[in-house]
Amino acid sequence: MVVDDEKSTRYLLNKALHKEGYQVIEAKDGQQCLEMCSTSIPDLILLDAMMPEMNGFTCCIKLQELFSKDLSNNFSLDPELDSNPLLYRTPVLMITTLEDQESIDLAFTVGAVDYITKPIQLAVLRQRVRRILQINQLVKELRKQTKISRLMTFIQERIRQSLNLNDILKNTVYEVRKFLQTDRVLIYKFHPDGTGEVVMESIAPGWQSVRKNISINSCFNSDNLQPTHLAKNIYIADLIPYHIEFLTQFQVKSNLVVPISKTNKGQLSGPDYCNYSREELWGLLIAHHCSKPRKWQPSEVEFIEHLARQLAIALQQSELYQQLETANEKLLQFATLDGLTKIANRRLFDEYIDREWRRMAREKAPISLIFCDVDYFKLYNDTYGHPAGDKCLQEIANAIKAEVKRPGDLVARYGGEEFVVVLPRTDGKGGYYVAESIRKRVMGLNLVNTASKVLPFVSLSLGIASTIPLPGFPLEPLIKTADEALYQAKQEGRNCTIMRLF
């Protein structure tokens, strides 16, 4: 950009720079320069120091403010680089007739990177413009590479901090969209049959979501992979027709597609992409630029490919973590559940009642304990066999669970044919009601037991103990009292419920 109030000077500079292959725009004063830079920032500004209304020094100060505001609206992870204004502001070459040291110092103070005096020597101008642009380009590349490095470290750290796959994918699409300053980034996951779905998406304001659109499946079926996955303009790229139709539907002008493998064997791009087998391919990392066609820079493609490799590692870690979680859940079940009846075992009962006993003591609330014993179960086993006995215990366990409905209650197998029920915040009356409901439910199963000396069906004897625990009072008397009540129920003819308070 050439900024000068003299038309002849603008013409001279425009012609000389155009001859060197530069595209030149002109501004006749400082205000017009600021207005033009607010919409499109040039690579270099040649600014006349002496202009009416707003001189070049004042204009330069306002330009630095404008550039700083523009930077604050962009994603950045480079605090050290961003702290140096020379590294991100468009360079200003001041043009002046003044050669005194004070004016030169002022030019640098307000943000100019160099100066040139009138009358302008075109050879000197060409050399300085070329040097400034070269340095500026190197600085841009430095900032971009540093940003890529910092962003990759940032995302890798986020990935390491979370083994939750959903969080990893969500962070990835968000950070990638911000870094690329593009309109849509999504992650597409393949299903075993070759179809797939968009599992995560980040969208800039004003653009449509593709997450629930099933037509995307026709574009990325793993049996119809296309060798071209980097498109500056979708209409001249070698894409299958329904892929172009899909991209057009969602206003995509340019797209970038990078595979995510299951094995992290090294990302492939271009024609090598099709070397992935269905078994090796987890999904795709896709960027959509919708506002206009875009040429994806090699550094951007390299960044996305490197990130896809990190995703592959994260997927493996997440899968291993899920496998470990599943294994731990199974181990916990083995440790706390009864293998036959799938209800709590003796170990879990001991831990649970001890915890609830102390809690009820703190809250001064009642607790009831029910012991249940299957009447004449040994004779049942002897008559019908152990497999039938196992099935009988399973049905009884299910019947007890059906009557114990509160989330805070516990049903457990105490041992052999004995079951136990813990009822926190339940007094003796409530405990007796639950016990009788259990007894009647088991009788309603109509499990034939011709060996029983009570009924020709399976029945239960139940003993209840209920109390309000005192702080520091031991648990054992509650268990002993419930066991004694059960013994009394057996002595009184079985198929009954006995309650004791203490």
Coordinates of C-alpha atoms in Angstrom, one line a residue:
M1 CA 0.0 0.0 0.0
V2 CA 1.3 3.5 -1.0
V3 CA 0.0 6.3 1.2
D4 CA 0.8 9.8 0.0
D5 CA -1.2 13.0 -0.6
E6 CA 0.7 13.7 -3.8
K7 CA -0.8 12.0 -6.8
S8 CA 2.5 12.1 -8.7
T9 CA 4.4 10.3 -5.9
R10 CA 1.7 7.6 -5.7
Y11 CA 1.9 7.1 -9.5
L12 CA 5.7 6.9 -9.4
L13 CA 5.8 4.4 -6.6
N14 CA 2.9 2.3 -8.0
K15 CA 4.6 2.0 -11.4
A16 CA 8.0 1.1 -9.9
L17 CA 6.6 -1.5 -7.5
H18 CA 4.2 -3.0 -10.1
K19 CA 7.2 -3.5 -12.4
E20 CA 8.8 -5.6 -9.7
G21 CA 5.7 -7.8 -9.6
Y22 CA 4.0 -6.4 -6.5
Q23 CA 0.3 -5.7 -6.3
V24 CA -0.2 -2.1 -5.2
I25 CA -3.1 -0.3 -3.7
E26 CA -3.2 3.5 -3.0
A27 CA -4.5 5.8 -0.3
K28 CA -4.5 9.6 -0.6
D29 CA -4.3 10.3 3.1
G30 CA -4.0 8.8 6.6
Q31 CA -7.8 8.4 7.1
Q32 CA -8.3 6.5 3.9
C33 CA -5.3 4.3 4.8
L34 CA -6.9 3.4 8.1
E35 CA -10.2 2.6 6.5
M36 CA -8.7 0.4 3.9
C37 CA -6.5 -1.5 6.5
S38 CA -9.6 -2.1 8.6
T39 CA -10.9 -4.5 5.9
S40 CA -7.8 -5.8 4.3
I41 CA -4.3 -5.6 5.8
P42 CA -1.5 -5.3 3.2
D43 CA 2.0 -6.9 3.5
L44 CA 3.8 -3.5 3.5
I45 CA 2.8 0.1 3.9
L46 CA 4.8 3.0 2.3
L47 CA 3.7 5.9 4.4
D48 CA 4.4 9.6 3.7
A49 CA 5.4 11.4 6.9
M50 CA 4.1 14.9 5.9
M51 CA 0.4 14.9 4.9
P52 CA -2.4 17.4 5.7
E53 CA -4.9 16.7 8.5
M54 CA -3.2 13.5 9.7
N55 CA 0.5 13.2 9.3
G56 CA 2.3 9.9 8.8
F57 CA 3.5 9.7 12.4
T58 CA 0.0 9.9 13.8
C59 CA -1.3 7.5 11.1
C60 CA 1.4 5.0 12.0
I61 CA 0.4 5.1 15.7
K62 CA -3.2 4.4 14.8
L63 CA -2.1 1.6 12.4
Q64 CA -0.3 -0.2 15.3
E65 CA -3.5 0.1 17.4
L66 CA -5.5 -1.4 14.5
F67 CA -3.0 -4.3 14.1
S68 CA -3.0 -5.0 17.8
K69 CA -6.8 -5.1 17.8
D70 CA -6.9 -7.5 14.9
L71 CA -4.4 -9.8 16.5
S72 CA -6.4 -10.0 19.8
N73 CA -9.3 -11.4 17.8
N74 CA -7.2 -14.3 16.5
F75 CA -6.2 -17.6 18.2
S76 CA -2.7 -17.4 19.7
L77 CA -0.5 -19.6 21.9
D78 CA 2.6 -17.4 21.4
P79 CA 2.8 -14.9 24.3
E80 CA 6.6 -14.4 23.9
L81 CA 6.3 -13.7 20.2
D82 CA 3.2 -11.7 20.5
S83 CA 4.8 -9.4 23.0
N84 CA 7.1 -8.0 20.3
P85 CA 5.1 -5.8 18.0
L86 CA 7.6 -6.1 15.2
L87 CA 6.8 -9.7 14.9
Y88 CA 3.1 -9.4 14.0
R89 CA 2.3 -5.9 12.8
T90 CA 2.4 -5.0 9.1
P91 CA 5.7 -3.3 8.5
V92 CA 5.6 0.5 7.7
L93 CA 8.3 2.1 5.6
M94 CA 8.2 5.9 6.3
I95 CA 8.7 8.3 3.4
T96 CA 10.0 11.7 4.4
T97 CA 11.9 14.7 3.3
L98 CA 13.2 15.2 6.8
E99 CA 16.7 13.9 7.5
D100 CA 17.2 15.1 11.0
Q101 CA 17.9 12.6 13.7
E102 CA 14.8 13.6 15.7
S103 CA 12.4 12.8 12.8
I104 CA 14.2 9.5 12.2
D105 CA 13.9 8.6 15.9
L106 CA 10.2 9.5 15.9
A107 CA 9.5 7.3 12.9
F108 CA 11.0 4.3 14.7
T109 CA 9.2 5.3 17.9
V110 CA 5.8 5.3 16.3
G111 CA 6.4 1.8 14.8
A112 CA 8.0 2.2 11.4
V113 CA 10.6 -0.5 10.6
D114 CA 12.6 1.7 8.2
Y115 CA 12.5 5.0 6.3
I116 CA 13.4 6.4 2.9
T117 CA 13.9 10.1 2.0
K118 CA 12.6 12.2 -0.9
P119 CA 13.6 12.5 -3.7
I120 CA 13.1 8.7 -3.8
Q121 CA 15.9 6.6 -5.3
L122 CA 14.1 3.7 -7.0
A123 CA 17.0 1.3 -6.6
V124 CA 17.1 2.0 -2.9
L125 CA 13.4 1.6 -2.7
R126 CA 13.4 -1.7 -4.5
Q127 CA 16.1 -3.0 -2.2
R128 CA 14.4 -2.0 1.0
V129 CA 11.0 -3.2 0.0
R130 CA 12.5 -6.6 -1.0
R131 CA 14.4 -6.8 2.3
I132 CA 11.5 -5.8 4.5
L133 CA 9.1 -8.3 2.8
Q134 CA 11.6 -11.1 3.0
I135 CA 12.2 -10.5 6.7
N136 CA 8.4 -10.2 7.3
Q137 CA 7.8 -13.5 5.5
L138 CA 10.4 -15.2 7.6
V139 CA 8.8 -13.8 10.8
K140 CA 5.4 -15.0 9.7
E141 CA 6.8 -18.5 9.1
L142 CA 8.5 -18.4 12.4
R143 CA 5.3 -17.4 14.2
K144 CA 3.3 -20.0 12.3
Q145 CA 5.8 -22.8 13.1
T146 CA 5.9 -21.7 16.7
K147 CA 2.1 -21.6 16.8
I148 CA 1.9 -25.1 15.3
S149 CA 4.4 -26.4 17.8
R150 CA 2.7 -24.8 20.8
L151 CA -0.7 -25.9 19.6
M152 CA 0.4 -29.4 19.1
T153 CA 2.0 -29.5 22.6
F154 CA -1.2 -28.0 23.9
I155 CA -3.5 -30.6 22.3
Q156 CA -1.2 -33.4 23.2
E157 CA -1.3 -32.3 26.8
R158 CA -5.1 -32.2 26.7
I159 CA -5.2 -35.6 25.2
R160 CA -2.9 -37.0 27.9
Q161 CA -5.0 -35.3 30.6
S162 CA -8.2 -37.1 29.5
L163 CA -8.8 -40.8 28.7
N164 CA -12.4 -40.0 27.8
L165 CA -12.7 -40.4 24.1
N166 CA -15.5 -37.9 23.8
D167 CA -13.5 -35.2 25.5
I168 CA -10.5 -35.9 23.3
L169 CA -12.5 -35.6 20.1
K170 CA -14.3 -32.5 21.3
N171 CA -11.1 -30.7 22.2
T172 CA -9.5 -31.7 18.9
V173 CA -12.2 -30.3 16.5
Y174 CA -12.4 -27.1 18.5
E175 CA -8.7 -26.4 18.6
V176 CA -8.2 -27.4 14.9
R177 CA -11.0 -25.1 13.7
K178 CA -9.5 -22.2 15.7
F179 CA -6.0 -22.8 14.4
L180 CA -7.0 -23.2 10.8
Q181 CA -9.5 -20.3 11.1
T182 CA -11.9 -22.4 9.0
D183 CA -15.6 -22.8 9.1
R184 CA -16.2 -26.4 10.1
V185 CA -14.1 -29.3 11.5
L186 CA -15.5 -32.7 12.0
I187 CA -14.5 -36.2 12.9
Y188 CA -16.1 -39.1 11.0
K189 CA -16.0 -42.6 12.4
F190 CA -16.3 -45.8 10.3
H191 CA -18.5 -48.6 11.4
P192 CA -17.5 -52.3 10.9
D193 CA -19.8 -52.5 7.8
G194 CA -18.0 -49.6 6.1
T195 CA -20.6 -47.0 6.7
G196 CA -20.1 -44.3 9.4
E197 CA -21.2 -41.2 11.1
V198 CA -20.0 -37.8 12.3
V199 CA -19.2 -38.3 15.9
M200 CA -17.8 -34.8 16.7
E201 CA -18.1 -31.4 15.1
S202 CA -17.0 -27.8 15.6
I203 CA -18.8 -25.1 13.6
A204 CA -18.1 -21.4 13.2
P205 CA -21.2 -19.1 13.7
G206 CA -23.5 -19.0 10.7
W207 CA -22.7 -22.4 9.2
Q208 CA -24.9 -25.5 9.1
S209 CA -24.2 -28.6 11.1
V210 CA -23.6 -31.9 9.1
R211 CA -23.5 -34.1 12.2
K212 CA -27.0 -35.7 11.7
N213 CA -27.0 -35.7 7.9
I214 CA -26.9 -39.4 6.8
S215 CA -26.0 -38.5 3.2
I216 CA -22.4 -38.1 4.2
N217 CA -22.1 -41.9 4.3
S218 CA -22.2 -42.0 0.5
C219 CA -19.1 -39.8 0.4
F220 CA -16.9 -41.8 2.8
N221 CA -17.9 -45.4 2.5
S222 CA -14.7 -47.2 3.2
D223 CA -15.2 -49.3 0.1
N224 CA -15.4 -46.2 -2.1
L225 CA -12.4 -44.2 -0.8
Q226 CA -11.1 -41.6 -3.2
P227 CA -7.4 -40.8 -3.7
T228 CA -7.9 -37.1 -3.6
H229 CA -8.5 -35.7 -0.2
L230 CA -7.0 -32.2 -0.5
A231 CA -9.2 -29.9 -2.5
K232 CA -8.6 -26.2 -3.0
N233 CA -11.8 -25.9 -5.0
I234 CA -14.3 -28.8 -4.9
Y235 CA -15.5 -28.1 -8.4
I236 CA -12.2 -28.7 -10.1
A237 CA -11.0 -31.5 -7.7
D238 CA -11.3 -35.1 -8.6
L239 CA -14.2 -35.9 -6.4
I240 CA -17.1 -38.4 -6.9
P241 CA -20.4 -36.7 -8.0
Y242 CA -22.3 -37.4 -4.8
H243 CA -19.4 -36.1 -2.7
I244 CA -19.5 -32.8 -4.7
E245 CA -23.3 -32.7 -4.2
F246 CA -22.9 -33.2 -0.4
L247 CA -20.2 -30.5 -0.1
T248 CA -22.3 -28.1 -2.2
Q249 CA -25.4 -28.7 0.0
F250 CA -23.4 -27.6 3.0
Q251 CA -21.7 -24.6 1.2
V252 CA -18.2 -26.2 1.3
K253 CA -15.8 -24.5 -1.1
S254 CA -12.6 -26.3 -0.1
N255 CA -12.0 -29.4 2.1
L256 CA -9.1 -31.2 3.7
V257 CA -9.5 -34.9 4.7
V258 CA -6.9 -36.8 6.7
P259 CA -7.3 -40.5 7.7
I260 CA -7.2 -41.6 11.3
S261 CA -5.8 -45.1 11.6
K262 CA -6.4 -47.6 14.3
T263 CA -2.8 -48.7 14.4
N264 CA -0.9 -45.4 14.1
K265 CA 1.3 -47.0 11.4
G266 CA 1.9 -43.5 9.9
Q267 CA -0.6 -41.3 8.2
L268 CA -1.0 -41.6 4.5
S269 CA -2.2 -38.8 2.2
G270 CA -3.0 -38.4 -1.5
P271 CA -3.1 -41.6 -3.5
D272 CA -1.5 -43.6 -0.6
Y273 CA -4.7 -43.0 1.4
C274 CA -6.4 -45.9 -0.3
N275 CA -3.7 -48.2 1.0
Y276 CA -5.6 -48.3 4.3
S277 CA -7.7 -51.4 4.7
R278 CA -11.1 -51.2 6.3
E279 CA -9.7 -52.9 9.4
E280 CA -7.0 -50.3 9.8
L281 CA -9.1 -47.2 9.3
W282 CA -10.8 -45.8 12.4
G283 CA -12.1 -42.6 10.7
L284 CA -11.4 -39.2 9.1
L285 CA -10.4 -35.8 10.4
I286 CA -12.1 -33.3 8.0
A287 CA -11.9 -29.5 7.6
H288 CA -14.4 -27.5 5.6
H289 CA -13.8 -24.0 4.3
C290 CA -17.1 -22.5 3.3
S291 CA -16.7 -18.8 2.8
K292 CA -14.4 -19.1 -0.3
P293 CA -12.0 -21.5 -2.0
R294 CA -8.9 -22.0 0.0
K295 CA -5.4 -23.3 -0.8
W296 CA -4.3 -25.5 2.1
Q297 CA -0.7 -24.7 3.0
P298 CA 1.8 -27.6 3.3
S299 CA 2.4 -26.6 7.0
E300 CA -1.4 -26.9 7.7
V301 CA -1.6 -30.3 6.0
E302 CA 1.4 -31.5 7.9
F303 CA -0.1 -30.2 11.2
I304 CA -3.4 -32.0 10.6
E305 CA -1.6 -35.3 9.6
H306 CA 0.5 -35.1 12.7
L307 CA -2.5 -34.4 14.9
A308 CA -4.3 -37.4 13.3
R309 CA -1.3 -39.6 14.4
Q310 CA -1.8 -38.2 17.9
L311 CA -5.5 -39.1 17.7
A312 CA -4.6 -42.6 16.7
I313 CA -2.4 -42.9 19.8
A314 CA -5.2 -41.4 21.9
L315 CA -7.7 -43.9 20.5
Q316 CA -5.5 -46.8 21.4
Q317 CA -5.0 -45.3 25.0
S318 CA -8.7 -44.8 25.3
E319 CA -9.5 -48.3 24.1
L320 CA -7.0 -49.8 26.5
Y321 CA -8.4 -47.6 29.3
Q322 CA -12.0 -48.8 28.5
Q323 CA -10.8 -52.4 28.5
L324 CA -9.1 -51.8 31.9
E325 CA -12.3 -50.2 33.2
T326 CA -14.4 -53.1 32.0
A327 CA -12.0 -55.6 33.6
N328 CA -12.0 -53.7 36.9
E329 CA -15.8 -53.6 36.9
K330 CA -15.8 -57.4 36.4
L331 CA -13.3 -57.8 39.1
L332 CA -15.3 -55.6 41.4
Q333 CA -18.4 -57.7 40.6
F334 CA -16.5 -60.9 41.3
A335 CA -15.4 -59.4 44.6
T336 CA -18.8 -58.0 45.7
L337 CA -21.5 -60.1 44.0
D338 CA -22.5 -63.6 44.6
G339 CA -21.7 -65.7 41.5
L340 CA -24.9 -67.8 41.6
T341 CA -27.6 -65.3 42.5
K342 CA -25.9 -62.1 41.2
I343 CA -26.9 -60.2 44.3
A344 CA -24.4 -58.8 46.9
N345 CA -22.2 -61.3 48.6
R346 CA -21.1 -61.7 52.2
R347 CA -18.2 -59.3 51.8
L348 CA -20.3 -56.5 50.4
F349 CA -22.9 -57.1 53.1
D350 CA -20.3 -56.8 55.9
E351 CA -18.9 -53.5 54.4
Y352 CA -22.4 -52.1 53.8
I353 CA -24.0 -52.8 57.1
D354 CA -21.0 -51.5 59.0
R355 CA -21.1 -48.2 57.1
E356 CA -24.9 -47.8 57.4
W357 CA -24.8 -48.7 61.1
R358 CA -22.4 -45.8 61.8
R359 CA -24.4 -43.5 59.6
M360 CA -27.6 -44.2 61.3
A361 CA -25.9 -43.6 64.7
R362 CA -24.8 -40.2 63.5
E363 CA -28.3 -39.4 62.1
K364 CA -30.1 -41.0 65.1
A365 CA -32.2 -43.0 62.6
P366 CA -33.5 -46.6 62.9
I367 CA -32.1 -49.5 61.0
S368 CA -33.7 -53.0 60.4
L369 CA -31.9 -56.2 59.5
I370 CA -33.8 -59.3 58.1
F371 CA -32.4 -62.8 58.0
C372 CA -34.1 -65.2 55.6
D373 CA -33.6 -68.9 55.5
V374 CA -35.1 -71.4 53.0
D375 CA -37.1 -74.0 54.9
Y376 CA -35.8 -77.6 54.5
F377 CA -33.4 -76.6 51.7
K378 CA -31.1 -79.5 52.3
L379 CA -33.9 -81.9 51.8
Y380 CA -34.8 -80.0 48.6
N381 CA -31.3 -80.5 47.3
D382 CA -31.3 -84.2 48.2
T383 CA -34.7 -84.7 46.4
Y384 CA -34.3 -82.6 43.3
G385 CA -30.5 -82.3 42.9
H386 CA -28.1 -79.5 43.2
P387 CA -28.8 -77.9 39.7
A388 CA -32.5 -77.6 40.8
G389 CA -31.3 -76.2 44.1
D390 CA -29.2 -73.6 42.4
K391 CA -32.1 -72.5 40.3
C392 CA -34.4 -72.4 43.3
L393 CA -31.9 -70.0 45.1
Q394 CA -31.8 -67.8 42.0
E395 CA -35.6 -67.4 41.9
I396 CA -35.7 -66.7 45.6
A397 CA -33.0 -64.0 45.3
N398 CA -35.0 -62.4 42.5
A399 CA -38.2 -62.5 44.5
I400 CA -36.5 -60.8 47.5
K401 CA -35.0 -58.1 45.3
A402 CA -38.5 -57.5 43.8
E403 CA -39.8 -56.6 47.3
V404 CA -36.8 -54.5 48.4
K405 CA -37.3 -51.5 46.2
R406 CA -35.5 -48.5 47.7
P407 CA -32.0 -47.7 46.2
G408 CA -30.5 -47.4 49.7
D409 CA -31.5 -50.9 50.8
L410 CA -29.3 -54.0 50.3
V411 CA -30.1 -57.6 49.5
A412 CA -27.3 -60.1 49.9
R413 CA -26.6 -63.8 50.1
Y414 CA -25.3 -64.5 53.6
G415 CA -24.3 -68.1 52.9
G416 CA -25.8 -71.3 51.7
E417 CA -29.6 -70.9 51.7
E418 CA -29.5 -67.8 53.9
F419 CA -30.2 -64.3 52.6
V420 CA -30.0 -61.0 54.4
V421 CA -31.7 -57.6 53.9
V422 CA -30.4 -54.3 55.2
L423 CA -33.0 -51.5 55.6
P424 CA -31.5 -48.2 56.7
R425 CA -33.9 -45.6 58.1
T426 CA -36.5 -48.3 58.7
D427 CA -38.1 -49.0 62.1
G428 CA -39.4 -52.4 63.3
K429 CA -42.9 -51.9 61.8
G430 CA -41.5 -51.1 58.4
G431 CA -39.0 -54.0 58.6
Y432 CA -41.8 -56.5 59.5
Y433 CA -43.9 -55.3 56.6
V434 CA -41.0 -55.9 54.1
A435 CA -40.3 -59.3 55.7
E436 CA -43.8 -60.4 55.3
S437 CA -43.9 -59.2 51.7
I438 CA -40.8 -61.3 51.0
R439 CA -42.3 -64.4 52.6
K440 CA -45.5 -64.1 50.6
R441 CA -43.7 -63.4 47.4
V442 CA -41.6 -66.5 47.8
M443 CA -44.7 -68.6 48.5
G444 CA -46.2 -67.2 45.4
L445 CA -43.5 -68.7 43.3
N446 CA -45.1 -72.1 43.9
L447 CA -41.8 -73.9 43.8
V448 CA -42.7 -77.5 44.6
N449 CA -40.9 -79.1 47.5
T450 CA -42.4 -82.4 48.5
A451 CA -39.6 -82.9 51.0
S452 CA -40.8 -79.9 53.1
K453 CA -42.4 -80.7 56.4
V454 CA -44.3 -77.3 56.4
L455 CA -45.9 -77.0 52.9
P456 CA -45.5 -78.8 49.6
F457 CA -43.9 -75.6 48.3
V458 CA -40.7 -73.7 49.1
S459 CA -41.1 -71.3 52.0
L460 CA -39.0 -69.0 54.1
S461 CA -38.4 -68.4 57.8
L462 CA -37.5 -64.8 58.6
G463 CA -36.0 -63.0 61.7
I464 CA -35.9 -59.3 62.1
A465 CA -33.9 -57.0 64.4
S466 CA -34.5 -53.3 64.6
T467 CA -33.0 -50.5 66.6
I468 CA -31.7 -46.9 66.6
P469 CA -27.9 -47.2 67.0
L470 CA -26.1 -45.3 69.7
P471 CA -22.8 -43.6 68.7
G472 CA -19.9 -46.0 69.5
F473 CA -22.3 -49.0 70.1
P474 CA -21.1 -52.1 68.3
L475 CA -22.9 -53.7 65.4
E476 CA -22.6 -57.3 66.5
P477 CA -25.7 -57.3 68.8
L478 CA -27.9 -56.3 65.8
I479 CA -26.7 -59.3 63.8
K480 CA -27.0 -61.6 66.8
T481 CA -30.5 -60.4 67.6
A482 CA -31.7 -61.0 64.0
D483 CA -30.1 -64.4 64.0
E484 CA -31.8 -65.3 67.2
A485 CA -35.2 -64.1 65.8
L486 CA -34.6 -66.4 62.7
Y487 CA -33.9 -69.3 65.0
Q488 CA -37.1 -68.6 66.9
A489 CA -39.0 -68.6 63.6
K490 CA -37.7 -72.0 62.8
Q491 CA -38.6 -73.3 66.3
E492 CA -42.1 -72.0 65.9
G493 CA -42.8 -74.0 62.8
R494 CA -41.1 -72.1 60.0
N495 CA -42.7 -70.2 57.2
C496 CA -43.2 -67.2 59.6
T497 CA -41.6 -63.9 60.6
I498 CA -40.3 -63.1 64.1
M499 CA -39.3 -59.5 65.1
R500 CA -37.1 -58.4 68.0
L501 CA -36.4 -54.9 69.1
F502 CA -33.5 -53.9 71.3

